[in-house]
Short mmCIF file of C-alpha atoms in Angstrom, two decimals:
data_model
loop_
_atom_site.label_atom_id
_atom_site.label_comp_id
_atom_site.label_asym_id
_atom_site.label_seq_id
_atom_site.Cartn_x
_atom_site.Cartn_y
_atom_site.Cartn_z
CA UNK A 1 -84.19 28.32 -102.09
CA UNK A 2 -83.60 25.85 -99.22
CA UNK A 3 -80.19 24.24 -99.71
CA UNK A 4 -80.21 20.49 -99.14
CA UNK A 5 -77.14 18.32 -98.56
CA UNK A 6 -75.37 16.82 -101.56
CA UNK A 7 -75.62 13.20 -102.67
CA UNK A 8 -72.23 11.49 -102.37
CA UNK A 9 -70.92 8.22 -103.84
CA UNK A 10 -67.69 6.57 -102.60
CA UNK A 11 -66.63 3.56 -104.68
CA UNK A 12 -63.65 1.38 -103.68
CA UNK A 13 -62.41 -1.36 -106.02
CA UNK A 14 -61.61 -4.83 -104.72
CA UNK A 15 -58.46 -4.86 -106.86
CA UNK A 16 -56.25 -1.97 -108.00
CA UNK A 17 -56.23 -3.33 -111.56
CA UNK A 18 -59.09 -4.10 -113.95
CA UNK A 19 -58.79 -7.69 -115.19
CA UNK A 20 -60.99 -10.47 -116.48
CA UNK A 21 -64.66 -10.01 -117.29
CA UNK A 22 -66.74 -6.88 -116.82
CA UNK A 23 -68.16 -8.32 -113.62
CA UNK A 24 -64.74 -9.29 -112.25
CA UNK A 25 -63.18 -5.93 -113.11
CA UNK A 26 -65.91 -3.93 -111.37
CA UNK A 27 -66.03 -5.77 -108.07
CA UNK A 28 -65.90 -3.32 -105.21
CA UNK A 29 -67.88 -1.63 -102.46
CA UNK A 30 -70.06 1.47 -102.72
CA UNK A 31 -71.10 3.88 -99.98
CA UNK A 32 -73.94 6.32 -100.71
CA UNK A 33 -74.58 9.28 -98.41
CA UNK A 34 -76.85 12.28 -98.47
CA UNK A 35 -75.22 14.71 -96.10
CA UNK A 36 -74.91 12.88 -92.78
CA UNK A 37 -77.50 10.26 -93.77
CA UNK A 38 -76.00 6.90 -94.81
CA UNK A 39 -78.19 5.45 -97.57
CA UNK A 40 -76.02 2.48 -98.62
CA UNK A 41 -73.41 0.86 -96.40
CA UNK A 42 -72.92 -0.03 -92.77
CA UNK A 43 -70.48 1.51 -90.27
CA UNK A 44 -68.35 3.01 -93.00
CA UNK A 45 -68.23 -0.13 -95.15
CA UNK A 46 -69.93 -0.04 -98.53
CA UNK A 47 -72.16 -2.56 -100.26
CA UNK A 48 -70.03 -5.17 -102.11
CA UNK A 49 -71.13 -5.82 -105.70
CA UNK A 50 -70.11 -6.01 -109.34
CA UNK A 51 -70.80 -2.43 -110.38
CA UNK A 52 -71.13 -2.96 -114.11
CA UNK A 53 -74.74 -3.74 -113.13
CA UNK A 54 -75.19 -0.17 -111.92
CA UNK A 55 -73.61 1.24 -115.08
CA UNK A 56 -76.06 -0.71 -117.25
CA UNK A 57 -78.93 0.46 -115.06
CA UNK A 58 -77.89 4.11 -115.31
CA UNK A 59 -77.59 3.78 -119.09
CA UNK A 60 -81.19 2.57 -119.38
CA UNK A 61 -82.54 5.03 -116.82
CA UNK A 62 -80.59 8.12 -117.90
CA UNK A 63 -83.18 9.88 -120.04
CA UNK A 64 -86.09 9.00 -117.69
CA UNK A 65 -84.07 10.43 -114.79
CA UNK A 66 -83.46 13.59 -116.82
CA UNK A 67 -87.01 14.29 -117.92
CA UNK A 68 -89.67 12.36 -115.95
CA UNK A 69 -91.22 14.37 -113.10
CA UNK A 70 -94.35 12.36 -112.30
CA UNK A 71 -95.44 8.76 -112.19
CA UNK A 72 -97.02 7.56 -115.45
CA UNK A 73 -100.49 6.87 -114.04
CA UNK A 74 -101.01 10.12 -112.08
CA UNK A 75 -101.08 8.68 -108.56
CA UNK A 76 -99.52 11.81 -106.99
CA UNK A 77 -98.29 10.06 -103.83
CA UNK A 78 -94.84 9.79 -102.22
CA UNK A 79 -92.60 7.08 -103.74
CA UNK A 80 -93.02 4.81 -100.70
CA UNK A 81 -96.78 4.69 -101.31
CA UNK A 82 -96.77 4.16 -105.09
CA UNK A 83 -97.67 0.49 -105.17
CA UNK A 84 -100.19 0.67 -102.35
CA UNK A 85 -102.01 3.55 -104.06
CA UNK A 86 -101.88 1.73 -107.40
CA UNK A 87 -103.32 -1.44 -105.89
CA UNK A 88 -106.16 0.51 -104.30
CA UNK A 89 -107.01 1.98 -107.70
CA UNK A 90 -106.71 -1.32 -109.55
CA UNK A 91 -109.05 -3.04 -107.10
CA UNK A 92 -111.82 -0.83 -108.52
CA UNK A 93 -111.09 -1.65 -112.18
CA UNK A 94 -113.27 -3.83 -114.35
CA UNK A 95 -111.00 -3.25 -117.35
CA UNK A 96 -108.15 -5.73 -116.80
CA UNK A 97 -106.32 -4.67 -119.95
CA UNK A 98 -106.11 -1.13 -118.58
CA UNK A 99 -104.81 -2.48 -115.28
CA UNK A 100 -102.12 -4.48 -117.09
CA UNK A 101 -101.06 -1.41 -119.09
CA UNK A 102 -100.83 0.72 -115.97
CA UNK A 103 -98.94 -1.97 -114.07
CA UNK A 104 -96.36 -2.33 -116.84
CA UNK A 105 -95.93 1.45 -117.00
CA UNK A 106 -95.49 1.70 -113.23
CA UNK A 107 -93.01 -1.20 -113.18
CA UNK A 108 -90.90 0.56 -115.83
CA UNK A 109 -91.08 3.85 -113.95
CA UNK A 110 -90.19 2.27 -110.61
CA UNK A 111 -87.28 0.34 -112.14
CA UNK A 112 -85.79 3.43 -113.80
CA UNK A 113 -85.99 5.65 -110.73
CA UNK A 114 -84.87 3.23 -108.00
CA UNK A 115 -81.09 2.68 -107.85
CA UNK A 116 -81.60 -0.44 -105.73
CA UNK A 117 -83.11 -2.24 -108.71
CA UNK A 118 -79.71 -2.19 -110.42
CA UNK A 119 -78.53 -4.79 -107.91
CA UNK A 120 -80.80 -7.72 -108.75
CA UNK A 121 -80.69 -10.27 -105.94
CA UNK A 122 -78.91 -8.04 -103.43
CA UNK A 123 -81.96 -6.15 -102.07
CA UNK A 124 -80.14 -3.01 -100.88
CA UNK A 125 -82.17 -0.15 -99.36
CA UNK A 126 -84.29 1.73 -101.85
CA UNK A 127 -82.91 5.02 -103.26
CA UNK A 128 -85.65 6.58 -105.36
CA UNK A 129 -84.75 9.59 -107.53
CA UNK A 130 -87.35 11.80 -109.19
CA UNK A 131 -86.83 15.19 -110.74
CA UNK A 132 -88.90 18.09 -109.41
CA UNK A 133 -87.96 21.10 -111.48
CA UNK A 134 -84.47 22.23 -110.50
CA UNK A 135 -84.37 19.82 -107.55
CA UNK A 136 -84.20 16.04 -107.29
CA UNK A 137 -86.47 14.24 -104.85
CA UNK A 138 -84.40 11.59 -103.07
CA UNK A 139 -86.52 9.09 -101.14
CA UNK A 140 -85.02 6.30 -99.05
CA UNK A 141 -85.94 4.04 -96.14
CA UNK A 142 -89.62 4.70 -96.69
CA UNK A 143 -89.91 8.00 -94.83
CA UNK A 144 -86.58 9.74 -95.51
CA UNK A 145 -86.76 12.40 -98.22
CA UNK A 146 -84.58 15.30 -99.35
CA UNK A 147 -84.41 17.61 -102.35
CA UNK A 148 -80.83 18.40 -103.40
CA UNK A 149 -80.02 20.15 -106.67
CA UNK A 150 -81.14 18.19 -109.73
CA UNK A 151 -78.07 19.21 -111.71
CA UNK A 152 -75.74 18.28 -108.84
CA UNK A 153 -77.29 14.82 -108.48
CA UNK A 154 -77.09 14.14 -112.22
CA UNK A 155 -73.47 15.31 -112.25
CA UNK A 156 -72.63 12.93 -109.38
CA UNK A 157 -74.35 10.04 -111.17
CA UNK A 158 -72.46 10.89 -114.35
CA UNK A 159 -69.15 10.95 -112.48
CA UNK A 160 -69.95 7.58 -110.89
CA UNK A 161 -70.85 6.11 -114.27
CA UNK A 162 -67.63 7.43 -115.78
CA UNK A 163 -65.59 5.83 -112.99
CA UNK A 164 -67.20 2.45 -113.63
CA UNK A 165 -66.85 2.86 -117.39
CA UNK A 166 -63.18 3.68 -116.90
CA UNK A 167 -62.62 0.23 -115.38
CA UNK A 168 -64.03 -1.36 -118.52
CA UNK A 169 -62.12 0.65 -121.12
CA UNK A 170 -59.14 -1.72 -121.29
CA UNK A 171 -61.19 -4.94 -121.43
CA UNK A 172 -62.08 -6.96 -124.51
CA UNK A 173 -64.95 -8.69 -122.73
CA UNK A 174 -68.18 -8.56 -124.78
CA UNK A 175 -70.23 -7.27 -121.86
CA UNK A 176 -67.66 -4.56 -121.16
CA UNK A 177 -67.74 -3.41 -124.79
CA UNK A 178 -71.54 -3.35 -124.81
CA UNK A 179 -71.75 -1.51 -121.48
CA UNK A 180 -69.26 1.13 -122.65
CA UNK A 181 -71.10 1.70 -125.92
CA UNK A 182 -74.41 2.02 -124.09
CA UNK A 183 -73.02 4.47 -121.55
CA UNK A 184 -71.52 6.68 -124.24
CA UNK A 185 -74.90 6.81 -126.00
CA UNK A 186 -77.01 7.12 -122.83
CA UNK A 187 -78.45 10.54 -123.68
CA UNK A 188 -79.47 9.71 -127.24
CA UNK A 189 -83.22 9.49 -127.65
CA UNK A 190 -85.78 9.72 -130.43
CA UNK A 191 -87.94 12.84 -130.52
CA UNK A 192 -91.19 10.94 -129.92
CA UNK A 193 -89.79 8.97 -126.97
CA UNK A 194 -88.33 12.15 -125.50
CA UNK A 195 -91.73 13.89 -125.64
CA UNK A 196 -93.56 10.83 -124.31
CA UNK A 197 -91.21 10.46 -121.35
CA UNK A 198 -91.26 14.20 -120.63
CA UNK A 199 -95.05 14.55 -120.69
CA UNK A 200 -96.49 11.12 -119.91
CA UNK A 201 -98.61 11.43 -123.07
CA UNK A 202 -98.81 8.36 -125.31
CA UNK A 203 -97.09 8.41 -128.70
CA UNK A 204 -100.27 8.52 -130.82
CA UNK A 205 -101.62 11.48 -128.84
CA UNK A 206 -98.26 13.26 -129.11
CA UNK A 207 -98.50 13.02 -132.90
CA UNK A 208 -102.11 14.23 -132.85
CA UNK A 209 -101.27 17.20 -130.61
CA UNK A 210 -98.27 18.15 -132.76
CA UNK A 211 -100.48 18.34 -135.83
CA UNK A 212 -103.18 20.33 -134.01
CA UNK A 213 -100.83 23.05 -132.72
CA UNK A 214 -99.98 24.23 -136.20
CA UNK A 215 -96.52 25.70 -135.56
CA UNK A 216 -93.16 24.40 -136.73
CA UNK A 217 -91.88 23.63 -133.24
CA UNK A 218 -94.94 22.81 -131.07
CA UNK A 219 -92.91 21.38 -128.17
CA UNK A 220 -90.15 24.02 -128.10
CA UNK A 221 -87.48 21.44 -128.88
CA UNK A 222 -85.33 23.73 -131.02
CA UNK A 223 -83.95 25.37 -127.88
CA UNK A 224 -82.61 21.96 -126.76
CA UNK A 225 -80.87 21.00 -129.98
CA UNK A 226 -81.33 22.11 -133.59
CA UNK A 227 -80.80 18.51 -134.73
CA UNK A 228 -83.54 16.86 -132.69
CA UNK A 229 -84.99 15.12 -135.74
CA UNK A 230 -84.96 12.20 -135.68
CA UNK A 231 -82.45 11.82 -132.85
CA UNK A 232 -80.47 14.10 -130.58
CA UNK A 233 -78.26 14.13 -127.53
CA UNK A 234 -79.25 15.99 -124.38
CA UNK A 235 -75.96 17.75 -123.79
CA UNK A 236 -76.65 19.55 -120.51
CA UNK A 237 -78.80 18.56 -117.55
CA UNK A 238 -80.50 21.94 -117.29
CA UNK A 239 -81.40 21.90 -120.99
CA UNK A 240 -83.61 18.83 -120.83
CA UNK A 241 -87.04 20.48 -120.79
CA UNK A 242 -89.08 23.34 -122.24
CA UNK A 243 -92.13 25.36 -121.08
CA UNK A 244 -94.28 23.43 -123.58
CA UNK A 245 -93.16 20.05 -122.23
CA UNK A 246 -93.66 21.19 -118.63
CA UNK A 247 -97.17 22.46 -119.33
CA UNK A 248 -98.18 19.32 -121.25
CA UNK A 249 -96.89 17.08 -118.46
CA UNK A 250 -98.82 18.99 -115.81
CA UNK A 251 -102.00 19.05 -117.89
CA UNK A 252 -101.74 15.27 -117.69
CA UNK A 253 -102.42 12.41 -120.11
CA UNK A 254 -106.19 12.74 -119.59
CA UNK A 255 -106.35 16.32 -120.93
CA UNK A 256 -108.18 16.52 -124.28
CA UNK A 257 -105.99 16.92 -127.34
CA UNK A 258 -107.54 20.28 -128.25
CA UNK A 259 -106.88 21.65 -124.75
CA UNK A 260 -103.20 20.68 -124.84
CA UNK A 261 -102.84 22.06 -128.37
CA UNK A 262 -104.43 25.40 -127.37
CA UNK A 263 -102.09 25.74 -124.40
CA UNK A 264 -99.03 24.92 -126.53
CA UNK A 265 -100.18 27.43 -129.15
CA UNK A 266 -100.54 30.08 -126.43
CA UNK A 267 -97.04 29.38 -125.10
CA UNK A 268 -95.56 29.47 -128.61
CA UNK A 269 -96.96 32.98 -129.10
CA UNK A 270 -95.56 34.42 -125.86
CA UNK A 271 -92.75 36.94 -125.90
CA UNK A 272 -90.38 37.69 -123.00
CA UNK A 273 -91.19 40.53 -120.60
CA UNK A 274 -88.82 42.38 -118.31
CA UNK A 275 -89.93 42.06 -114.69
CA UNK A 276 -87.55 44.04 -112.45
CA UNK A 277 -90.09 44.31 -109.61
CA UNK A 278 -90.81 40.57 -109.65
CA UNK A 279 -87.10 39.85 -109.83
CA UNK A 280 -86.62 42.01 -106.73
CA UNK A 281 -89.42 40.50 -104.65
CA UNK A 282 -88.75 36.89 -105.67
CA UNK A 283 -85.40 36.52 -103.86
CA UNK A 284 -86.88 38.23 -100.80
CA UNK A 285 -89.74 35.73 -100.74
CA UNK A 286 -87.30 32.84 -101.16
CA UNK A 287 -85.25 34.07 -98.19
CA UNK A 288 -88.45 34.31 -96.17
CA UNK A 289 -89.31 30.74 -97.13
CA UNK A 290 -85.83 29.68 -96.02
CA UNK A 291 -86.63 30.96 -92.54
CA UNK A 292 -89.61 28.58 -92.43
CA UNK A 293 -87.52 25.43 -92.90
CA UNK A 294 -88.34 24.37 -89.33
CA UNK A 295 -91.97 23.93 -90.38
CA UNK A 296 -92.23 21.86 -93.56
CA UNK A 297 -96.03 21.84 -93.64
CA UNK A 298 -96.86 23.31 -97.02
CA UNK A 299 -99.98 25.16 -95.93
CA UNK A 300 -98.15 26.80 -93.01
CA UNK A 301 -95.40 28.02 -95.33
CA UNK A 302 -97.97 29.41 -97.76
CA UNK A 303 -99.88 31.28 -95.08
CA UNK A 304 -96.74 32.81 -93.56
CA UNK A 305 -95.45 33.87 -96.96
CA UNK A 306 -98.74 35.62 -97.71
CA UNK A 307 -98.68 37.34 -94.31
CA UNK A 308 -95.16 38.53 -95.12
CA UNK A 309 -96.27 39.74 -98.57
CA UNK A 310 -99.22 41.68 -97.15
CA UNK A 311 -97.00 43.94 -95.06
CA UNK A 312 -94.36 44.68 -97.72
CA UNK A 313 -94.40 48.36 -98.78
CA UNK A 314 -95.96 48.82 -102.18
CA UNK A 315 -97.06 45.22 -102.36
CA UNK A 316 -100.35 44.41 -100.63
CA UNK A 317 -101.09 46.91 -97.89
CA UNK A 318 -104.85 47.34 -98.33
CA UNK A 319 -107.37 45.07 -96.63
CA UNK A 320 -108.75 43.95 -99.97
CA UNK A 321 -106.00 42.73 -102.28
CA UNK A 322 -106.35 42.76 -106.05
CA UNK A 323 -104.09 39.95 -107.37
CA UNK A 324 -104.48 41.07 -110.99
CA UNK A 325 -103.21 44.56 -110.18
CA UNK A 326 -100.31 43.13 -108.19
CA UNK A 327 -99.30 40.84 -111.05
CA UNK A 328 -99.51 43.63 -113.60
CA UNK A 329 -97.34 45.88 -111.42
CA UNK A 330 -94.81 43.04 -111.29
CA UNK A 331 -94.79 42.88 -115.09
CA UNK A 332 -96.73 39.62 -115.50
CA UNK A 333 -98.97 39.26 -118.56
CA UNK A 334 -102.53 38.01 -117.86
CA UNK A 335 -104.58 36.37 -120.60
CA UNK A 336 -108.00 34.72 -120.52
CA UNK A 337 -109.36 31.95 -122.71
CA UNK A 338 -112.19 29.43 -122.61
CA UNK A 339 -110.38 26.11 -123.05
CA UNK A 340 -113.64 24.20 -123.21
CA UNK A 341 -112.61 21.92 -120.33
CA UNK A 342 -113.01 22.44 -116.59
CA UNK A 343 -110.09 20.22 -115.57
CA UNK A 344 -107.58 23.08 -115.42
CA UNK A 345 -107.99 26.55 -113.91
CA UNK A 346 -104.88 28.31 -115.18
CA UNK A 347 -101.54 27.85 -116.89
CA UNK A 348 -98.53 29.97 -116.00
CA UNK A 349 -95.38 30.14 -118.11
CA UNK A 350 -91.96 31.67 -117.58
CA UNK A 351 -88.37 31.03 -118.56
CA UNK A 352 -86.79 30.15 -121.93
CA UNK A 353 -87.72 33.57 -123.36
CA UNK A 354 -91.41 33.11 -122.54
CA UNK A 355 -93.45 35.45 -120.34
CA UNK A 356 -93.87 35.44 -117.44
CA UNK A 357 -97.54 35.11 -118.30
CA UNK A 358 -100.71 33.53 -116.94
CA UNK A 359 -103.55 32.03 -118.95
CA UNK A 360 -106.79 31.88 -116.94
CA UNK A 361 -109.22 29.24 -118.19
CA UNK A 362 -112.63 30.89 -117.87
CA UNK A 363 -114.20 27.42 -118.05
CA UNK A 364 -112.05 26.11 -115.17
CA UNK A 365 -113.82 24.44 -112.28
CA UNK A 366 -112.46 26.92 -109.72
CA UNK A 367 -111.61 29.87 -111.99
CA UNK A 368 -115.15 30.71 -113.05
CA UNK A 369 -116.50 33.99 -111.73
CA UNK A 370 -114.70 36.90 -110.11
CA UNK A 371 -113.92 35.17 -106.81
CA UNK A 372 -112.46 32.14 -108.55
CA UNK A 373 -110.39 34.32 -110.88
CA UNK A 374 -108.96 36.28 -107.94
CA UNK A 375 -108.03 33.09 -106.09
CA UNK A 376 -106.48 31.61 -109.22
CA UNK A 377 -104.31 34.67 -109.84
CA UNK A 378 -103.22 34.80 -106.18
CA UNK A 379 -102.23 31.13 -106.45
CA UNK A 380 -100.10 31.81 -109.52
CA UNK A 381 -98.51 34.83 -107.83
CA UNK A 382 -97.07 32.49 -105.19
CA UNK A 383 -95.51 30.28 -107.86
CA UNK A 384 -93.99 33.28 -109.61
CA UNK A 385 -92.48 34.56 -106.37
CA UNK A 386 -90.89 31.39 -105.01
CA UNK A 387 -91.14 28.41 -107.36
CA UNK A 388 -89.84 29.53 -110.74
CA UNK A 389 -86.19 29.06 -109.73
CA UNK A 390 -86.61 25.64 -108.16
CA UNK A 391 -89.63 23.34 -108.25
CA UNK A 392 -91.33 24.86 -111.31
CA UNK A 393 -88.58 26.44 -113.42
CA UNK A 394 -90.63 26.96 -116.60
CA UNK A 395 -94.39 26.47 -116.22
CA UNK A 396 -97.24 25.52 -113.89
CA UNK A 397 -100.78 24.22 -114.36
CA UNK A 398 -103.37 24.89 -111.65
CA UNK A 399 -105.51 21.77 -111.55
CA UNK A 400 -102.77 19.74 -113.20
CA UNK A 401 -99.95 17.46 -112.04
CA UNK A 402 -97.61 19.89 -110.29
CA UNK A 403 -96.04 18.57 -107.03
CA UNK A 404 -98.79 18.40 -104.41
CA UNK A 405 -96.78 20.14 -101.69
CA UNK A 406 -95.99 23.01 -104.06
CA UNK A 407 -99.66 23.35 -104.97
CA UNK A 408 -100.69 23.16 -101.32
CA UNK A 409 -98.35 26.01 -100.44
CA UNK A 410 -99.61 28.19 -103.30
CA UNK A 411 -103.26 27.54 -102.42
CA UNK A 412 -102.67 28.43 -98.77
CA UNK A 413 -100.80 31.54 -99.91
CA UNK A 414 -103.76 32.56 -102.08
CA UNK A 415 -106.26 32.09 -99.27
CA UNK A 416 -104.18 34.10 -96.79
CA UNK A 417 -103.47 36.86 -99.30
CA UNK A 418 -107.17 37.30 -100.01
CA UNK A 419 -108.42 36.90 -96.43
CA UNK A 420 -106.08 36.66 -93.41
CA UNK A 421 -106.73 33.85 -90.94
CA UNK A 422 -107.18 36.13 -87.95
CA UNK A 423 -109.75 38.27 -89.77
CA UNK A 424 -111.90 35.28 -90.73
CA UNK A 425 -111.50 33.62 -87.35
CA UNK A 426 -112.32 36.71 -85.30
CA UNK A 427 -115.38 37.57 -87.39
CA UNK A 428 -116.85 34.08 -87.18
CA UNK A 429 -115.95 33.52 -83.52
CA UNK A 430 -118.71 35.98 -82.65
CA UNK A 431 -121.32 33.99 -84.58
CA UNK A 432 -123.52 31.79 -82.40
CA UNK A 433 -125.74 30.09 -84.94
CA UNK A 434 -125.59 28.87 -88.51
CA UNK A 435 -127.69 31.86 -89.55
CA UNK A 436 -125.21 34.22 -87.90
CA UNK A 437 -122.34 32.48 -89.67
CA UNK A 438 -124.02 32.70 -93.06
CA UNK A 439 -124.42 36.46 -92.61
CA UNK A 440 -120.76 36.90 -91.61
CA UNK A 441 -119.55 34.79 -94.54
CA UNK A 442 -121.55 36.95 -96.97
CA UNK A 443 -120.03 40.10 -95.48
CA UNK A 444 -116.48 38.74 -95.68
CA UNK A 445 -117.02 37.56 -99.25
CA UNK A 446 -118.20 41.00 -100.30
CA UNK A 447 -115.45 42.90 -98.50
CA UNK A 448 -112.48 40.70 -99.42
CA UNK A 449 -113.55 39.18 -102.71
CA UNK A 450 -112.98 35.64 -101.43
CA UNK A 451 -115.14 32.59 -102.05
CA UNK A 452 -117.23 30.90 -99.37
CA UNK A 453 -114.75 28.02 -99.39
CA UNK A 454 -111.80 30.34 -98.71
CA UNK A 455 -113.68 32.11 -95.91
CA UNK A 456 -114.59 28.78 -94.32
CA UNK A 457 -111.10 27.35 -94.67
CA UNK A 458 -109.44 30.39 -93.12
CA UNK A 459 -111.86 30.50 -90.20
CA UNK A 460 -111.52 26.78 -89.45
CA UNK A 461 -107.70 26.97 -89.62
CA UNK A 462 -107.52 30.05 -87.38
CA UNK A 463 -106.74 29.95 -83.66
CA UNK A 464 -110.18 31.29 -82.77
CA UNK A 465 -112.66 28.99 -81.04
CA UNK A 466 -115.84 28.60 -83.09
CA UNK A 467 -119.25 27.59 -81.77
CA UNK A 468 -120.15 23.96 -82.65
CA UNK A 469 -123.06 24.89 -84.98
CA UNK A 470 -120.83 27.40 -86.78
CA UNK A 471 -117.87 25.02 -87.07
CA UNK A 472 -120.09 22.22 -88.32
CA UNK A 473 -121.59 24.37 -91.07
CA UNK A 474 -118.23 25.81 -92.15
CA UNK A 475 -116.79 22.32 -92.51
CA UNK A 476 -119.52 21.46 -94.99
CA UNK A 477 -118.24 24.25 -97.24
CA UNK A 478 -114.80 22.61 -97.50
CA UNK A 479 -115.33 18.87 -98.08
CA UNK A 480 -112.39 16.60 -97.34
CA UNK A 481 -111.75 15.97 -101.02
CA UNK A 482 -111.27 19.70 -101.58
CA UNK A 483 -108.48 19.78 -99.01
CA UNK A 484 -106.16 18.58 -101.78
CA UNK A 485 -105.89 22.24 -102.77
CA UNK A 486 -104.38 23.04 -99.39
CA UNK A 487 -102.63 19.92 -98.09
CA UNK A 488 -99.62 17.96 -99.30
CA UNK A 489 -99.74 14.18 -99.78
CA UNK A 490 -98.73 13.31 -96.23
CA UNK A 491 -101.25 15.75 -94.77
CA UNK A 492 -104.01 14.50 -97.10
CA UNK A 493 -103.52 11.00 -95.70
CA UNK A 494 -104.41 12.29 -92.24
CA UNK A 495 -107.77 13.75 -93.25
CA UNK A 496 -109.10 10.69 -95.10
#
């Protein structure tokens, strides 16, 4: 998709020879860069430290860095805002035990994902690393973020760890021996801990879900390693997740056990489907997205991608688009099921010999009825076109814990695919009163198969000037809280 600069580590030892204790042998200076951005160091000089500390930190954090893709208490905010958002939530709690549990979980998460916390007492700038599918979110200096390749970042961290470990290999120091042993076993993890870290679901619920699914391999772990009971090594960075784990993580820890088990059962029963048409259009859509790099607003990208899709021959020429027909032409399986819970609208699965397929939850809050189903399928179409190679390489849950900017882009894509901005804006710009607007909205809903909320959103976001009574009424159809479907975290902060 959009190629980001590589993360680079430059470590210089204070002495050419490793002697003395582990701390003495690993004294040196480290420069960290991301492209032209200097993250650690000053005017070419690195941070001086004893780098066995970083090796021990990487050992502890290795599996969390490989598999965790969301904070453990579902805050869904940028790393710089984690603790502020958590404090705002905790201020509303009466249950202090729950607050303590969440605080401990967030402390562990923050410690594992922030390289600066390896240097206790030094207080270097924060470098926060969090996996997002096939990319790694790198957040530093509060506002600086980038998304280089996940595999590339893990490879660079592994190379750095190996360099530090190499300085310890000739030492008899007890700390050196312990640090080496830990580094060599960094990817070993119990099955239950692996699932818990990957999904954010507590151990007892993991066991309960496993029993409820009723298949031999409910989490799809056999594709990672045939010896994953009771312990296994994650051999390759790209082999550290499965569609089942991705779906369970995005459903979130609050999802009922029976809902998670039904989704995992559905995924287990999927077979692979050849999708030559989807495989053709996907790279084209990704190239189109690359041309939008100058505008990183998720909703703008989504709208422009949908406008591009609407004019592609054989794709979506007609005024009224049928997302289900489009998906079927692209070879995507569509299933429906009442999951008995309205917290999720749909689950999409692809990769690892599964699908691509979409499960629409007919009980979903936004997927009920024909308009909601059409919007849901259009949303998933966006993910299938541009996200399955990068941010969401195996699965996606609409209503779940997918990255907010990715969801915002897909929701804006769905709205624009169903009803173009200029159509909604022009039609409602002629309305003078609320009554006029209500009539126009009904007409647009009937013609384009879009919900009142989508019609209102598209009209408000268009460049057309709307009469004050019309604008005021349309804004009531899209409450601020519902803007989460269209805006990323930074944009949501501006509408509060």
